[in-house]
XYZ file of C-alpha atoms in Angstrom:
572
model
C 1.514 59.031 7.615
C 4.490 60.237 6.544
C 8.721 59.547 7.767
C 11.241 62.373 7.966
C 14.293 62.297 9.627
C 13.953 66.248 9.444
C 15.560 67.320 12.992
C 15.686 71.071 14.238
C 15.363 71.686 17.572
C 14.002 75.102 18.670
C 17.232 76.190 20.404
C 18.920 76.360 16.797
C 16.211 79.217 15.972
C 16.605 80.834 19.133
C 20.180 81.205 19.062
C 19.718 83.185 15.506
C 18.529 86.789 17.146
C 19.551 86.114 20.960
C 21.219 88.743 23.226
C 22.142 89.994 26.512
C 18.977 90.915 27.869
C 17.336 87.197 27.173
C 20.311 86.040 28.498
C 19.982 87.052 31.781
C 15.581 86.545 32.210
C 16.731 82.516 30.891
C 19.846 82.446 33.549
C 17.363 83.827 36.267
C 14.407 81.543 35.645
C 16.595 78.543 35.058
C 18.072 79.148 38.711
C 14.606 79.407 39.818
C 13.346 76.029 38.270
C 16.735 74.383 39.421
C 15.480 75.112 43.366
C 12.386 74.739 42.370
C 13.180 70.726 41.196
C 14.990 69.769 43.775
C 12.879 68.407 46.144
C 10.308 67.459 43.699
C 12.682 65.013 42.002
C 13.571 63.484 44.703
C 10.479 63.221 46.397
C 8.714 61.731 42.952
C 11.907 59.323 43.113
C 11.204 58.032 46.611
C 7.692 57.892 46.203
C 8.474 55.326 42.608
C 10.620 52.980 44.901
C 14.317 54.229 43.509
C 16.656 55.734 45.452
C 16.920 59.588 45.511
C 19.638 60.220 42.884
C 17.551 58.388 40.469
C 15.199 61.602 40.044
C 17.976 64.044 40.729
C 20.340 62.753 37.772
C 16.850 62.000 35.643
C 15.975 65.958 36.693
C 19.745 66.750 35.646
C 20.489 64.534 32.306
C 17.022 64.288 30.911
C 16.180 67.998 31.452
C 19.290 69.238 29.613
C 18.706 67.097 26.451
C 14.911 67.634 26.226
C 15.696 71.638 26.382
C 18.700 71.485 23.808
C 17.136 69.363 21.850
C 13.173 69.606 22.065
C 10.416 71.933 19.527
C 9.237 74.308 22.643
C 10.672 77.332 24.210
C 9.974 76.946 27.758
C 9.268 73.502 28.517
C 11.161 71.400 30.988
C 11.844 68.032 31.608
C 12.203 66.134 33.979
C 10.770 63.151 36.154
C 7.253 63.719 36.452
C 4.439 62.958 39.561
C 2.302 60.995 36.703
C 5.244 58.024 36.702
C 4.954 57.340 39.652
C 2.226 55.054 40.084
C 3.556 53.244 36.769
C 7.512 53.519 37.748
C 6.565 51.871 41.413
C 4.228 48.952 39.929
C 6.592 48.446 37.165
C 9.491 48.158 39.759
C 7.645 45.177 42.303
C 6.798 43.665 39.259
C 9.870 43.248 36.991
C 12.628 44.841 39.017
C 14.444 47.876 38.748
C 16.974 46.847 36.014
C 13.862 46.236 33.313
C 12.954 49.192 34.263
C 15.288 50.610 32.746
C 15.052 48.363 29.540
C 11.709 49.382 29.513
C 12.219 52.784 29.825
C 14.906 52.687 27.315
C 12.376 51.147 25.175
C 10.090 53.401 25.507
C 12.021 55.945 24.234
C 12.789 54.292 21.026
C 8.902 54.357 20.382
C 8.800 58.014 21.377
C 11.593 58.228 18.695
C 9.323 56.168 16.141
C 6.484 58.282 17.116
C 8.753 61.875 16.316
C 10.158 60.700 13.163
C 6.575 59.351 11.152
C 5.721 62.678 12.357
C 2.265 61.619 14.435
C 2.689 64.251 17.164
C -0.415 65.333 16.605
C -1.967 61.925 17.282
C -1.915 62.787 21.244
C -4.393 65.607 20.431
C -7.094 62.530 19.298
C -6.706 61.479 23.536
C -10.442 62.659 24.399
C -10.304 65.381 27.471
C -12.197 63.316 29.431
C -9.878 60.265 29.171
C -7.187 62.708 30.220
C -8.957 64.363 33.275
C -10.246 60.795 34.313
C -6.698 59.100 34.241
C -4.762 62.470 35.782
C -7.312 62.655 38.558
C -6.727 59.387 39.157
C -2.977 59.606 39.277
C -3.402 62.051 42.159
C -4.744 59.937 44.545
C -2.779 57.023 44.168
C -0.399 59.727 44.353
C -1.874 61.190 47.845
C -2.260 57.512 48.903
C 1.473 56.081 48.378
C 2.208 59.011 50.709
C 0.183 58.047 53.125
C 2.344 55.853 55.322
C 5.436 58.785 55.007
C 3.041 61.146 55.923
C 1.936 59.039 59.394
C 5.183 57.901 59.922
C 4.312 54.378 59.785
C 6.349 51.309 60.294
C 6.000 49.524 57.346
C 8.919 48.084 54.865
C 7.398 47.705 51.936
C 4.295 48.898 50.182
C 2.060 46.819 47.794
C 1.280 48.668 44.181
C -2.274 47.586 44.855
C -5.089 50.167 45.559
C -7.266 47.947 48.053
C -3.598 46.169 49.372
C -2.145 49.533 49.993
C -5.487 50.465 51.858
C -4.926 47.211 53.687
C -1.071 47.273 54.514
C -1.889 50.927 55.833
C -4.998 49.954 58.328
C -2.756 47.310 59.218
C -0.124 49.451 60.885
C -2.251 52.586 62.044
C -0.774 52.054 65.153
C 2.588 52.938 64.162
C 1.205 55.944 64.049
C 4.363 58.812 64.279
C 2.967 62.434 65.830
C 6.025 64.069 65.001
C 6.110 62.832 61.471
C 2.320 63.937 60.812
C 3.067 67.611 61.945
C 5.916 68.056 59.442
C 4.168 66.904 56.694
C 0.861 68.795 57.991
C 3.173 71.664 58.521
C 4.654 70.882 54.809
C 1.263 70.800 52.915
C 0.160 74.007 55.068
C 2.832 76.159 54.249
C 2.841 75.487 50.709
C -0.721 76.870 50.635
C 0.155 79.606 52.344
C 3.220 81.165 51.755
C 2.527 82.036 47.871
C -0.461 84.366 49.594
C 1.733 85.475 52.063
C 4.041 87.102 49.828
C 2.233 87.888 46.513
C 2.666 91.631 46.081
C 0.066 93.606 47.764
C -0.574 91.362 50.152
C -0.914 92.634 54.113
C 2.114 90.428 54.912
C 4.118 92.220 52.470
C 2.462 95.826 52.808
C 3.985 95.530 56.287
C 7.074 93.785 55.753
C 8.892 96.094 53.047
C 12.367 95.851 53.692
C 14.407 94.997 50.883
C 15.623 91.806 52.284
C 12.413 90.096 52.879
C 11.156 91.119 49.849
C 14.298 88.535 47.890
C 13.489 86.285 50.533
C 9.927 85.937 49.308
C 10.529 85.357 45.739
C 12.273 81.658 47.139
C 9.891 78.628 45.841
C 7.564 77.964 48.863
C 9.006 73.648 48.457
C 12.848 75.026 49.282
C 11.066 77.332 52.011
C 9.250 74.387 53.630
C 12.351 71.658 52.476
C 14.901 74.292 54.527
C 13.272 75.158 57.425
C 11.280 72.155 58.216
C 14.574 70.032 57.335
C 16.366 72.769 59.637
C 13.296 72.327 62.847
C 13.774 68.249 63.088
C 17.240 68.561 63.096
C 17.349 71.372 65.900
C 14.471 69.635 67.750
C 15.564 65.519 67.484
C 12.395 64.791 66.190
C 12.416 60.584 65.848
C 11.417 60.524 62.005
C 13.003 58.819 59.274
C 14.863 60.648 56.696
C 16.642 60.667 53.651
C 19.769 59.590 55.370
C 18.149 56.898 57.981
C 16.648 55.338 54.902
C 18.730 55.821 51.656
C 22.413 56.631 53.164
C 22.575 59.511 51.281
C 23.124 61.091 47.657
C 26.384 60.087 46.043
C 28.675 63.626 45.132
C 29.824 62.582 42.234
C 28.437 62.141 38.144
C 26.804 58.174 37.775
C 28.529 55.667 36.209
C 27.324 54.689 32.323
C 26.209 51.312 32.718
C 24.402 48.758 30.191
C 21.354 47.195 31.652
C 21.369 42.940 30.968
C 19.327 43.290 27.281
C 17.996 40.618 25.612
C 15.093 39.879 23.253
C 12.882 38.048 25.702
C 12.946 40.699 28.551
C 11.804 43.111 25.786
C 8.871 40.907 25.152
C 7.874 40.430 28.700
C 8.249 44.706 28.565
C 5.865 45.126 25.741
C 3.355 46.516 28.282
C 5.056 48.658 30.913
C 7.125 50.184 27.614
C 3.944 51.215 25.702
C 2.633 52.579 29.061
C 5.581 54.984 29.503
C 5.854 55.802 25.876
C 2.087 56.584 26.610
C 1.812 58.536 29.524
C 5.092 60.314 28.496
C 4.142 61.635 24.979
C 0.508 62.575 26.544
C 2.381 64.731 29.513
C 5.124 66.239 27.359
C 2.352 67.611 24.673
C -0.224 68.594 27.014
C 2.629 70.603 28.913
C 3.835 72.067 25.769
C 0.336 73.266 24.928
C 0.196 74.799 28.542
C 3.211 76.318 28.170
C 2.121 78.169 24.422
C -1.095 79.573 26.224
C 0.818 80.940 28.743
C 3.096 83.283 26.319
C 2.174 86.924 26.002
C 5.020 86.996 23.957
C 3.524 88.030 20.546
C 6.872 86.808 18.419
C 6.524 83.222 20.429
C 6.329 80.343 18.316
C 4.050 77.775 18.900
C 5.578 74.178 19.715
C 6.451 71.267 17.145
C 5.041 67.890 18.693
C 7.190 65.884 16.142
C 10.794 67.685 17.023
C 8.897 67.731 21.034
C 8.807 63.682 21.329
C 11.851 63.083 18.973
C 13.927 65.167 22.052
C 11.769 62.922 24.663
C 12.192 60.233 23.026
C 16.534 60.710 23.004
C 16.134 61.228 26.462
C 14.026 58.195 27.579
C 16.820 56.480 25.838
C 19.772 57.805 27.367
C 18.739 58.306 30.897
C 18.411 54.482 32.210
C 21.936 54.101 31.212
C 22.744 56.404 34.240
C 20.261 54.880 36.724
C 17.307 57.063 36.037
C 13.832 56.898 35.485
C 11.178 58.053 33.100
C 11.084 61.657 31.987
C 8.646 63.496 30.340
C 7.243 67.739 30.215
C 6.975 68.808 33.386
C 3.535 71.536 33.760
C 4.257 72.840 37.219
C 8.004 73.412 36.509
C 7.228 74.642 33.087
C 4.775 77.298 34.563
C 7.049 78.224 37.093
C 9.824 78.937 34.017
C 7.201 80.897 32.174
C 6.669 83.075 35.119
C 10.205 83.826 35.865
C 10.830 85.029 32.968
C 12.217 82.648 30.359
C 12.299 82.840 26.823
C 14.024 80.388 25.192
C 15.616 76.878 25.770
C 18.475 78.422 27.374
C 16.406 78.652 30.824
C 15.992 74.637 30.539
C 19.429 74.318 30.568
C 20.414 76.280 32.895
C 17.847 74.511 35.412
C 19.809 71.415 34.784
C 23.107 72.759 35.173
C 22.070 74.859 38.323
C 20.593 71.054 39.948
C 23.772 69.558 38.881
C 26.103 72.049 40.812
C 23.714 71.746 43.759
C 23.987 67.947 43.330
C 27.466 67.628 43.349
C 28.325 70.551 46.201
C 25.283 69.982 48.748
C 24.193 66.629 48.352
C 25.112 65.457 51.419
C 23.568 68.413 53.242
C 20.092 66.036 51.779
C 20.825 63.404 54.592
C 18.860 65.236 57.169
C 15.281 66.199 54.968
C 12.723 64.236 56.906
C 10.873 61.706 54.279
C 7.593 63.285 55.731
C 8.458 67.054 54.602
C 8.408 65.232 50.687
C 5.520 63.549 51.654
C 3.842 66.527 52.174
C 5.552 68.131 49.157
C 3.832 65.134 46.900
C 0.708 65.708 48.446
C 0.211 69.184 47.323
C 1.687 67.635 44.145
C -1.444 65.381 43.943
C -4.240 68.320 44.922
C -2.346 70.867 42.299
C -2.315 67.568 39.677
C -5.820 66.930 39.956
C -8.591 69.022 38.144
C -11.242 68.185 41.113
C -13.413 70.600 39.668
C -14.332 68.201 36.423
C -16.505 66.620 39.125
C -18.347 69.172 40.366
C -18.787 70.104 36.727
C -20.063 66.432 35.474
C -23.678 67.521 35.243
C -23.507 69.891 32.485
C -22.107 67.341 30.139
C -23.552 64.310 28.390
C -24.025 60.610 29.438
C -21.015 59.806 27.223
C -18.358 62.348 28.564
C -19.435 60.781 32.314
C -18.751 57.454 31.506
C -15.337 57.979 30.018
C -14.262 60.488 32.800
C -15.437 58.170 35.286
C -14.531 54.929 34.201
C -11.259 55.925 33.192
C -10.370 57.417 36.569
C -11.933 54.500 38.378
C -10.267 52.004 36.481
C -6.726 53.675 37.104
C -7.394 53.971 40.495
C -8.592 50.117 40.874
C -6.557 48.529 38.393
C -3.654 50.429 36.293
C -3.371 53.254 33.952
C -3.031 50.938 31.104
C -5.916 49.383 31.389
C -7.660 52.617 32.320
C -6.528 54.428 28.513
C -7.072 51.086 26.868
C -10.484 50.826 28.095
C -11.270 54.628 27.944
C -9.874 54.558 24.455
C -12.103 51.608 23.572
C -15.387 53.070 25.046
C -14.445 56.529 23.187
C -14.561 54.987 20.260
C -17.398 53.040 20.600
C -19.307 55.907 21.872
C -18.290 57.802 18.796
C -19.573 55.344 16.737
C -22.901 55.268 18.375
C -23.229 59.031 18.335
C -22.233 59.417 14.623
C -24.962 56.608 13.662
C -27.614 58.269 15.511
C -26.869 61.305 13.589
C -27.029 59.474 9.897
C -31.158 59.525 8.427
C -32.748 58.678 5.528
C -35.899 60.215 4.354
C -38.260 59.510 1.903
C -39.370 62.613 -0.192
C -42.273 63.380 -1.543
C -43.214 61.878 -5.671
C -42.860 64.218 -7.853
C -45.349 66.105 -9.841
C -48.276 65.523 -6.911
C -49.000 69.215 -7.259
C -49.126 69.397 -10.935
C -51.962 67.960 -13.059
C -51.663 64.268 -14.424
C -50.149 63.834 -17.347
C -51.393 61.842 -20.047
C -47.873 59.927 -20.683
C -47.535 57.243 -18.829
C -44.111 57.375 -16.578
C -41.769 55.313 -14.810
C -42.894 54.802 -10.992
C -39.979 57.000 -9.364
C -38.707 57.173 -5.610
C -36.212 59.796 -4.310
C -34.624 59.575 -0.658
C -31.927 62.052 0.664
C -28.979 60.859 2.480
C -27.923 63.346 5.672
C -24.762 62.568 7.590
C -21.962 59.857 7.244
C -22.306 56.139 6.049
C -19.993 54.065 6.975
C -19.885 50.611 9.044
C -21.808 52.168 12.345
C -24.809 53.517 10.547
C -24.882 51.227 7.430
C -28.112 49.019 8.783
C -29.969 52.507 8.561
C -30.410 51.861 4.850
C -32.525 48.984 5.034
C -35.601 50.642 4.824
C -34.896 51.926 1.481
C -34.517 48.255 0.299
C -37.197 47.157 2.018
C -39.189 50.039 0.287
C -37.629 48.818 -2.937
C -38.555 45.259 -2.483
C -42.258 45.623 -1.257
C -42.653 48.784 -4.362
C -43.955 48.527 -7.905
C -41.631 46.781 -10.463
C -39.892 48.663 -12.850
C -39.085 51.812 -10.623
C -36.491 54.382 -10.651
C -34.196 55.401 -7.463
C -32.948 57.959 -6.915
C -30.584 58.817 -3.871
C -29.952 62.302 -2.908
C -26.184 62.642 -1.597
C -26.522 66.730 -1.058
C -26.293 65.981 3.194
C -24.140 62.821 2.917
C -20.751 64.211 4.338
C -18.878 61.036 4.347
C -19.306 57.088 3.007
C -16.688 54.428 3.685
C -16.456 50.963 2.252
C -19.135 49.138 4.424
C -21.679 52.328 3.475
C -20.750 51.804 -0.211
C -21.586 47.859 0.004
C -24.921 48.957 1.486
C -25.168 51.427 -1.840
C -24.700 48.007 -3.731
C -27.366 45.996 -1.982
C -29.469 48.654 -2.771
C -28.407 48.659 -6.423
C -28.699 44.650 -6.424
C -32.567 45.049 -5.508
C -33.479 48.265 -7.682
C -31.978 45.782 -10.744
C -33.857 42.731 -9.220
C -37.115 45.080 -9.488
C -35.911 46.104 -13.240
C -35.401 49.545 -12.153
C -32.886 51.860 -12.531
C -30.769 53.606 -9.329
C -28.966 57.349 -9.695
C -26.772 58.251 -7.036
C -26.775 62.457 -7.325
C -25.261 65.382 -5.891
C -22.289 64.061 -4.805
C -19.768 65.567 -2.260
C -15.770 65.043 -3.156
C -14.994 62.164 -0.503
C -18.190 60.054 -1.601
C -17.292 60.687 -5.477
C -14.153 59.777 -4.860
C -15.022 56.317 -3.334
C -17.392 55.711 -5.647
C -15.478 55.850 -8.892
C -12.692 54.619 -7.763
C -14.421 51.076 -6.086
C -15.791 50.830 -9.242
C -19.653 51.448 -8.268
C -19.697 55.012 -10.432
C -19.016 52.292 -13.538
C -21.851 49.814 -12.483
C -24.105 53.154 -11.861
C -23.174 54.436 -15.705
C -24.104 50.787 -16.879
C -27.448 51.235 -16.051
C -27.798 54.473 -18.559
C -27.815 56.703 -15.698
C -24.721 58.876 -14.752
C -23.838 58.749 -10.679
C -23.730 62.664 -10.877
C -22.275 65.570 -13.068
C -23.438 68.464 -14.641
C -25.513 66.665 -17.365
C -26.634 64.158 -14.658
C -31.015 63.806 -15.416
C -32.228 63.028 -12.460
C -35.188 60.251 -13.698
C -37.435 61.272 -10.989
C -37.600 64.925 -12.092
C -40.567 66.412 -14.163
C -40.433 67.426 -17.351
C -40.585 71.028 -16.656
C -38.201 70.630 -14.092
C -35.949 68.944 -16.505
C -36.205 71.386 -18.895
């Protein structure tokens, strides 16, 4: 591990060979991603418990500085659909104002995590850890949307799985037709209407006129946001809505304000800030990844996780002085840049810049967007956020990879995603361990010289047993039988231990090498250690053990090493 303060964001190389022509693909797709994140910032803000500027200004503030500042090309930022099962539970539990000391926090670790340059780290997050805890994201997701969905009468909603279930069979009979068809209508349409107007589709075979045509390049959320919005409004359907429940979205740029800081909050934190630091670097690198595979561009470069979370990290920290939440890499707005055409940071920006002029010139045009229309927007969230297939696919893998993607996704759904990645993590490793023990044998070979004729000198008694795979702590009771062999064989007799298939040893595998040692000795015999690999070697002379092993008259290994157990025409 290694610290650099080394910063260089990928908009500095960018800027060295742009022109005209990439400055107009990164102004379109940035206006495209702008529309695009409007209602999904503020729906993900409702649905966390904050107020609906909190996501717009996070969208706004935290997607600028993660563009200017961050190691990929396309990626944006922004509040993401994963926080809000965390954001909501940390908020009934500690309150929005440590909130933002935790998030603040959090991005101080992020920092941490950029500058000792362990990026990389993330990629050690098994798959199936990943697909258990995202799938399990999405429905709590699809649940906490639930009651906006229904239209039900309730004030407040427990973060609890089974209380949520509760609270919600509790007031079924609230039960609000006219807010079930929007959001029915909502989560319909936004299946539809990208296979409506995909070129060559009948729809659009039909319809050719150059008007609908730029009318069916608009995001299918501002489609269903606008004329939904635009039908309940016309109509005087009785649902609630942004207005009825929030008062509105302030017009004007949030006030900097410090959140009350002290020591002991931050210890009470320690938790919900690892969580978001978490979740956000796991989001924000997986995104990036998804966002390099996507490229045909053969000059792109691929992403730097270390400049990636030292950008996330800056804007975890600046954002809760403004009121907003957590922010990390955002896949379905990233995609959505990719595919309009960006190349560079420059599209990032401008998708902030294009939500802050929309923010400060329409915002109060928001008052009348039925909470059930971002319901359903969040629920298509949750099926696009899930990867429901990993289910159906669960047979073809192992034992192992089931329990992890399983438990994990159980375990966020029941309890918390902390737990879940603490616990996945834990049984990944154990796992690991078990599997990489089962893979390290010993075997006997056979004495030498049993084909040849007998000799009339007598000999040494000799043993030789080959090592194959990696000794260390998990696997190290596997060499018992060799000092049991030792113990129970003649006196006097010479080991040797082949080392051609022994990949790896740690410290624990080179105290069972002693023990062995410690009986050969016992027996007045003689151990060689040969055919060493560089990582073994390495361990061995410098604990000390190659010096006990010369001691004995016998080299550990080298290219004069006699192996004792050798005949003499094989010595010669």
């Amino acid at each position: 591990m290694s610290f650099s303060l080394a910063f260089h964001p990928r908009l500095l190389d960018t800027l060295r060979s742009y022109d005209r022509s990439r400055w107009l693909a990164d102004v379109g797709a940035g206006v495209t991603v702008g529309i695009v994140a409007l209602p999904l910032a503020m729906a993900f803000a409702i649905a966390s418990g904050l107020p609906p500027g909190a996501g717009l200004w996070t969208a706004i503030i935290a997607g600028f500085l993660i563009s200017a500042l961050g190691g990929t090309n396309a990626q944006i930022g922004g509040p993401a659909g994963a926080f809000i099962v965390i954001v909501y539970d940390i908020v009934e539990r500690y309150g929005v104002a440590n909130l933002m000391i935790a998030t603040a926090c959090a991005g101080v670790l992020l920092l941490l995590l950029g500058f000792f340059r362990l990026g990389t780290l993330v990629r050690f997050v098994p798959v199936s850890i990943v697909i258990g805890f995202t799938n399990g994201i999405a429905v709590l997701i699809a649940l906490s949307q639930v009651k906006d969905w229904l239209g039900l009468s309730i004030t407040h909603m427990p973060g609890n799985f089974f209380s949520q279930l509760r609270t919600l069979t509790q007031h079924i009979d609230s039960f609000n037709p006219y807010a079930f068809g929007l959001g029915t209508a909502c989560v319909l349409g936004l299946f539809v209407w990208p296979r409506l107007t995909m070129k060559g589709s009948p729809v659009m075979q039909v319809l050719e006129h150059h008007t609908v045509r730029h009318f069916a390049r608009l995001p299918a959320p501002v489609v269903a946001l606008v004329t939904l919005s635009l039908l309940a409004k016309v109509l005087g359907f009785p649902v609630e809505t942004i207005g009825s429940r929030f008062g509105g979205i302030p017009q004007a740029l949030p006030a900097f304000a410090l959140p009350d800081f002290s020591w002991e909050t931050v210890r009470l934190l320690v938790t919900p800030t690892v969580t978001i630091a978490l979740l956000g670097a796991i989001e924000s690198l997986l995104c990036a990844r998804v966002a390099d595979q996507l490229s045909t561009d053969p000059q792109y470069k691929k992403h730097d996780p270390n400049q990636e979370l030292i950008a996330q990290g800056l804007a975890n920290l600046v954002v809760p002085f403004f009121g907003g939440m957590p922010a990390t890499g955002t896949i379905a707005r990233t995609v959505t840049n990719i595919r309009a055409g960006a190349t560079s940071p420059i599209a990032g920006i401008v998708h902030a810049l294009t939500l802050a002029l929309i923010v400060l010139v329409a915002a109060s045009l928001a008052l009348h967007i039925p909470l059930a229309v971002l319901a359903g927007i969040l629920l298509f969230v949750a099926w696009n956020m899930g990867e429901w297939h990993e289910f159906v696919r669960l047979r073809r893998f192992s034992n192992h990879y089931r329990l992890l993607m399983l438990g994990t996704f159980l375990l966020t759904v029941v309890f918390d995603l902390t737990v879940a990645v603490e616990v996945g993590l834990f049984m990944a490793c154990a796992l690991f361990v078990r599997r990489m023990s089962a893979l390290f044998r010993v075997e006997r070979q056979p004495e030498p010289g049993t084909d040849a004729p007998a000799t009339p000198t007598p000999q040494r008694p000799c043993a030789t047993w080959r090592l194959h795979g990696a000794l260390f702590f998990g696997a190290a009771a596997k060499i018992d039988p060799i000092v049991q062999a030792v113990e129970t064989g003649p006196p006097g007799i010479d080991l040797v231990l082949d080392a051609s298939e022994l990949v790896a040893l740690d410290t624990t595998g080179l105290d069972a090498l002693a023990q062995i040692l410690k009986a050969v000795a016992a027996r007045g015999g003689r151990l060689s250690v040969i055919h060493l690999h560089e990582q073994p070697r390495s361990l061995i002379a410098r604990s000390g053990f190659g010096a006990q092993l010369a001691a004995q008259g016998l080299p550990p290994d080298g290219p004069e090493i006699i192996d004792p157990c050798a005949d003499a025409k094989d010595r010669e």
